[in-house]
Amino acid sequence: VHFALEGQVQFKALMYVPGRLPFELNNNMFDDNANAMKLYVKRVFINDKFDLLPRWLVFMRGIVDSEDLPLNVGREILQKSKMLGVIQRRLVRKSLDAFADIQKNATEYDGFWKNFGKYIKVGAVEETGDVQKDLAKLCRFYSTTSGDGYTTLAEYAERLDENATKILYVSGDSRAAAAMSPVLERLKKIDYEVLLLPEPLDEILCQSVGEFEGKKLVDAAKDDLADVFNDDLDDDDDAGDLEELCSWLTLRLGKKVSSVKRSKRLVDAPAALVEGAYGMSPTMRRYMSAQAVAQDDEFSGFGAAAAPTLEINGKSPVVLALRDGDLDSPEAEDAADLLFDVAALTGGYDIDDAAAFASKVTKLMGATDIPPKKEIEAEPVEAEIVE
């Protein structure tokens, strides 16, 4: 990128995107020593440590030659100069234009995204206004319909029904784990595309962007999605009244859940854990815990995460058996614990007592009737007489 600006500030700049991630950024993606934008004033080299670009553009390389910046002032004063601020904004804009040009070539953008995609995501989190919107257009995501490839928010929005108002996403420890989340069952049934977010940064990005082209980015595991489903699945009472079972499960599970209710998003799974509007996904919980590993308090100032809500499938045989069974029996209590643990595992949550879970599963396996081996009768073999 080579350009000159005349007007409020006069300067020339030459920038380029390196072919691969600079070596010094492999260990620390924001290494201060990796800054390679050199500042000249009237062709006199000043410094290469100025923050000419925001940190999410630390991988860019180039030089800037200004005609207006003063030569005889300190670095700190120059860093606060309004003229330097104008230069910074122009460099960011030209960088975004260059990235948009690269995006037009799918092969080139594959390489660019592999090397610098995480920096674009960080930029979309840290910036605001038009810069954030342009960065959001550059971001790539996996989705339930993208296969092994990526999709962009613009491509996703184009495929949405014209009356749809939400871009849905779900997080997980991996793309496969996110795709197997039980909260997606009914969405898959109605062919509603959902973004799959395997990294905490992806989720933070979606929360920061908030809206894209008039469509809200919504966590499919938090929102009730009533407007998405449009009640196309009837609310018949085939399973009868589940109020008693929900109340019993709430008491049985205690602090593990904030409440228990009948789900409208499940098809096959017996239960799923979902968060409230301001809750944290299991991926974000682990991320926050890792960030606060040196602190005594959980999440280090963020406060303990609220307990999730357990949603049960009123048409699942497991739930129906509990509804009609003796809730005072040990078997019902074990089934309730397993119901929660299975929902936690499939939803990406951690199980607090793995030993108790293993014991219940082992007990369940021991009660399984496995048919005995079938005896295979040997076919008679005629002896061959050799003369």
Short mmCIF file of C-alpha atoms in Angstrom, two decimals, residues 170-357:
data_model
loop_
_atom_site.label_atom_id
_atom_site.label_comp_id
_atom_site.label_asym_id
_atom_site.label_seq_id
_atom_site.Cartn_x
_atom_site.Cartn_y
_atom_site.Cartn_z
CA VAL A 170 -22.99 -21.45 19.74
CA SER A 171 -19.59 -21.97 21.38
CA GLY A 172 -17.66 -25.13 22.21
CA ASP A 173 -14.17 -26.46 22.90
CA SER A 174 -13.96 -27.45 19.24
CA ARG A 175 -16.00 -27.10 16.08
CA ALA A 176 -17.23 -30.71 16.46
CA ALA A 177 -18.20 -30.14 20.10
CA ALA A 178 -20.14 -26.99 19.21
CA ALA A 179 -21.91 -28.77 16.35
CA MET A 180 -23.04 -31.57 18.72
CA SER A 181 -24.63 -29.20 21.24
CA PRO A 182 -28.19 -30.35 22.01
CA VAL A 183 -29.49 -26.76 21.81
CA LEU A 184 -29.03 -27.02 18.03
CA GLU A 185 -31.41 -29.96 17.52
CA ARG A 186 -34.53 -28.05 16.58
CA LEU A 187 -32.55 -25.39 14.71
CA LYS A 188 -31.05 -28.12 12.53
CA LYS A 189 -34.51 -29.56 11.97
CA ILE A 190 -35.79 -26.26 10.56
CA ASP A 191 -32.50 -25.69 8.62
CA TYR A 192 -31.57 -22.52 10.52
CA GLU A 193 -27.84 -21.91 10.12
CA VAL A 194 -25.78 -21.39 13.28
CA LEU A 195 -22.19 -20.16 13.61
CA LEU A 196 -19.85 -22.55 15.45
CA LEU A 197 -17.32 -20.82 17.70
CA PRO A 198 -14.44 -23.07 18.88
CA GLU A 199 -12.43 -20.27 20.54
CA PRO A 200 -13.25 -17.86 23.39
CA LEU A 201 -12.12 -14.96 21.18
CA ASP A 202 -14.86 -15.81 18.69
CA GLU A 203 -17.53 -15.50 21.37
CA ILE A 204 -16.08 -12.22 22.69
CA LEU A 205 -16.07 -10.93 19.11
CA CYS A 206 -19.74 -11.74 18.55
CA GLN A 207 -20.68 -10.09 21.83
CA SER A 208 -18.63 -6.98 20.97
CA VAL A 209 -20.00 -6.59 17.44
CA GLY A 210 -23.54 -7.19 18.66
CA GLU A 211 -25.26 -6.48 15.35
CA PHE A 212 -24.46 -6.91 11.67
CA GLU A 213 -26.50 -5.29 8.92
CA GLY A 214 -29.49 -4.89 11.19
CA LYS A 215 -29.41 -8.49 12.46
CA LYS A 216 -28.51 -9.20 16.09
CA LEU A 217 -25.82 -11.75 16.95
CA VAL A 218 -27.43 -14.05 19.52
CA ASP A 219 -26.14 -17.02 21.51
CA ALA A 220 -28.44 -19.94 20.64
CA ALA A 221 -27.90 -21.37 24.14
CA LYS A 222 -29.18 -18.21 25.85
CA ASP A 223 -32.05 -16.78 23.84
CA ASP A 224 -35.45 -18.52 23.98
CA LEU A 225 -35.61 -18.23 20.16
CA ALA A 226 -39.40 -17.91 20.20
CA ASP A 227 -39.33 -15.69 17.10
CA VAL A 228 -37.05 -18.16 15.29
CA PHE A 229 -39.24 -21.20 15.92
CA ASN A 230 -42.51 -19.35 15.33
CA ASP A 231 -44.19 -22.14 17.33
CA ASP A 232 -44.03 -24.37 14.28
CA LEU A 233 -43.80 -27.31 16.69
CA ASP A 234 -47.05 -27.55 18.57
CA ASP A 235 -47.19 -27.04 22.28
CA ASP A 236 -49.47 -30.00 22.80
CA ASP A 237 -49.53 -31.61 26.20
CA ASP A 238 -48.58 -35.13 25.13
CA ALA A 239 -46.27 -35.41 28.10
CA GLY A 240 -48.86 -34.13 30.52
CA ASP A 241 -48.03 -31.69 33.26
CA LEU A 242 -44.29 -31.52 33.96
CA GLU A 243 -44.58 -28.92 36.70
CA GLU A 244 -44.23 -31.46 39.50
CA LEU A 245 -41.18 -33.04 37.86
CA CYS A 246 -39.55 -29.64 37.26
CA SER A 247 -40.06 -28.66 40.90
CA TRP A 248 -38.65 -31.98 42.11
CA LEU A 249 -35.60 -31.72 39.83
CA THR A 250 -34.95 -28.17 41.04
CA LEU A 251 -34.89 -29.39 44.65
CA ARG A 252 -32.89 -32.50 43.80
CA LEU A 253 -30.17 -30.69 41.85
CA GLY A 254 -29.97 -27.75 44.26
CA LYS A 255 -27.26 -25.18 43.46
CA LYS A 256 -26.32 -26.93 40.23
CA VAL A 257 -29.22 -25.24 38.43
CA SER A 258 -31.07 -21.96 38.75
CA SER A 259 -34.33 -23.53 37.54
CA VAL A 260 -35.79 -26.41 35.54
CA LYS A 261 -38.31 -25.98 32.75
CA ARG A 262 -39.72 -27.71 29.71
CA SER A 263 -37.71 -27.08 26.57
CA LYS A 264 -38.89 -25.96 23.14
CA ARG A 265 -35.51 -26.41 21.47
CA LEU A 266 -34.86 -30.14 22.01
CA VAL A 267 -35.87 -32.98 19.66
CA ASP A 268 -34.01 -36.13 20.71
CA ALA A 269 -31.86 -35.20 23.72
CA PRO A 270 -33.60 -35.62 27.09
CA ALA A 271 -32.18 -32.39 28.54
CA ALA A 272 -29.87 -29.44 27.93
CA LEU A 273 -28.25 -26.73 30.01
CA VAL A 274 -28.82 -23.14 28.88
CA GLU A 275 -27.71 -19.78 30.23
CA GLY A 276 -29.61 -16.63 31.05
CA ALA A 277 -29.25 -13.47 29.00
CA TYR A 278 -26.19 -12.40 31.02
CA GLY A 279 -24.83 -15.86 31.75
CA MET A 280 -21.48 -17.24 30.64
CA SER A 281 -21.09 -20.13 28.26
CA PRO A 282 -18.97 -23.08 29.47
CA THR A 283 -16.20 -22.02 27.07
CA MET A 284 -16.18 -18.52 28.53
CA ARG A 285 -16.25 -19.92 32.08
CA ARG A 286 -13.07 -21.87 31.43
CA TYR A 287 -11.46 -18.89 29.74
CA MET A 288 -12.22 -16.61 32.67
CA SER A 289 -10.98 -19.22 35.13
CA ALA A 290 -7.72 -19.60 33.20
CA GLN A 291 -7.24 -15.82 33.20
CA ALA A 292 -7.73 -15.75 36.97
CA VAL A 293 -5.66 -18.82 37.79
CA ALA A 294 -3.34 -16.79 40.03
CA GLN A 295 -6.24 -15.28 41.98
CA ASP A 296 -8.03 -16.71 44.98
CA ASP A 297 -11.49 -15.59 43.86
CA GLU A 298 -13.22 -17.33 40.98
CA PHE A 299 -13.05 -15.28 37.79
CA SER A 300 -10.98 -12.63 39.63
CA GLY A 301 -13.46 -9.85 40.09
CA PHE A 302 -16.05 -11.09 37.61
CA GLY A 303 -17.93 -12.88 40.38
CA ALA A 304 -18.97 -16.50 40.41
CA ALA A 305 -20.91 -17.57 37.35
CA ALA A 306 -24.64 -18.02 37.82
CA ALA A 307 -25.99 -21.56 37.68
CA PRO A 308 -27.47 -22.57 34.31
CA THR A 309 -31.09 -23.53 33.62
CA LEU A 310 -31.92 -27.17 32.94
CA GLU A 311 -34.37 -27.61 30.08
CA ILE A 312 -36.04 -31.02 29.75
CA ASN A 313 -37.57 -32.61 26.69
CA GLY A 314 -41.22 -33.42 27.44
CA LYS A 315 -41.25 -36.11 24.73
CA SER A 316 -38.10 -37.96 25.80
CA PRO A 317 -38.68 -41.50 27.17
CA VAL A 318 -36.25 -40.71 29.99
CA VAL A 319 -38.26 -37.67 31.08
CA LEU A 320 -41.57 -39.51 30.71
CA ALA A 321 -40.25 -42.35 32.88
CA LEU A 322 -39.30 -39.86 35.58
CA ARG A 323 -42.66 -38.11 35.31
CA ASP A 324 -44.57 -41.35 35.84
CA GLY A 325 -42.14 -42.93 38.30
CA ASP A 326 -41.72 -42.88 42.06
CA LEU A 327 -39.67 -39.76 42.68
CA ASP A 328 -38.81 -40.88 46.21
CA SER A 329 -36.94 -43.95 44.97
CA PRO A 330 -33.13 -44.16 44.75
CA GLU A 331 -33.50 -45.05 41.06
CA ALA A 332 -35.28 -41.75 40.36
CA GLU A 333 -32.58 -39.82 42.20
CA ASP A 334 -29.83 -41.54 40.21
CA ALA A 335 -31.73 -40.87 36.97
CA ALA A 336 -32.04 -37.17 37.87
CA ASP A 337 -28.31 -36.91 38.56
CA LEU A 338 -27.49 -38.68 35.28
CA LEU A 339 -29.92 -36.45 33.40
CA PHE A 340 -28.04 -33.39 34.62
CA ASP A 341 -24.57 -34.86 34.06
CA VAL A 342 -25.36 -35.94 30.50
CA ALA A 343 -26.78 -32.49 29.74
CA ALA A 344 -23.63 -30.96 31.20
CA LEU A 345 -21.31 -33.17 29.14
CA THR A 346 -23.10 -32.62 25.84
CA GLY A 347 -23.30 -28.88 26.55
CA GLY A 348 -19.56 -28.54 27.20
CA TYR A 349 -19.75 -28.07 30.98
CA ASP A 350 -17.46 -29.74 33.49
CA ILE A 351 -18.80 -32.43 35.82
CA ASP A 352 -17.98 -31.69 39.44
CA ASP A 353 -18.02 -35.30 40.63
CA ALA A 354 -16.67 -37.52 37.88
CA ALA A 355 -16.36 -40.52 40.22
CA ALA A 356 -20.06 -40.43 41.14
CA PHE A 357 -20.97 -40.12 37.47
#
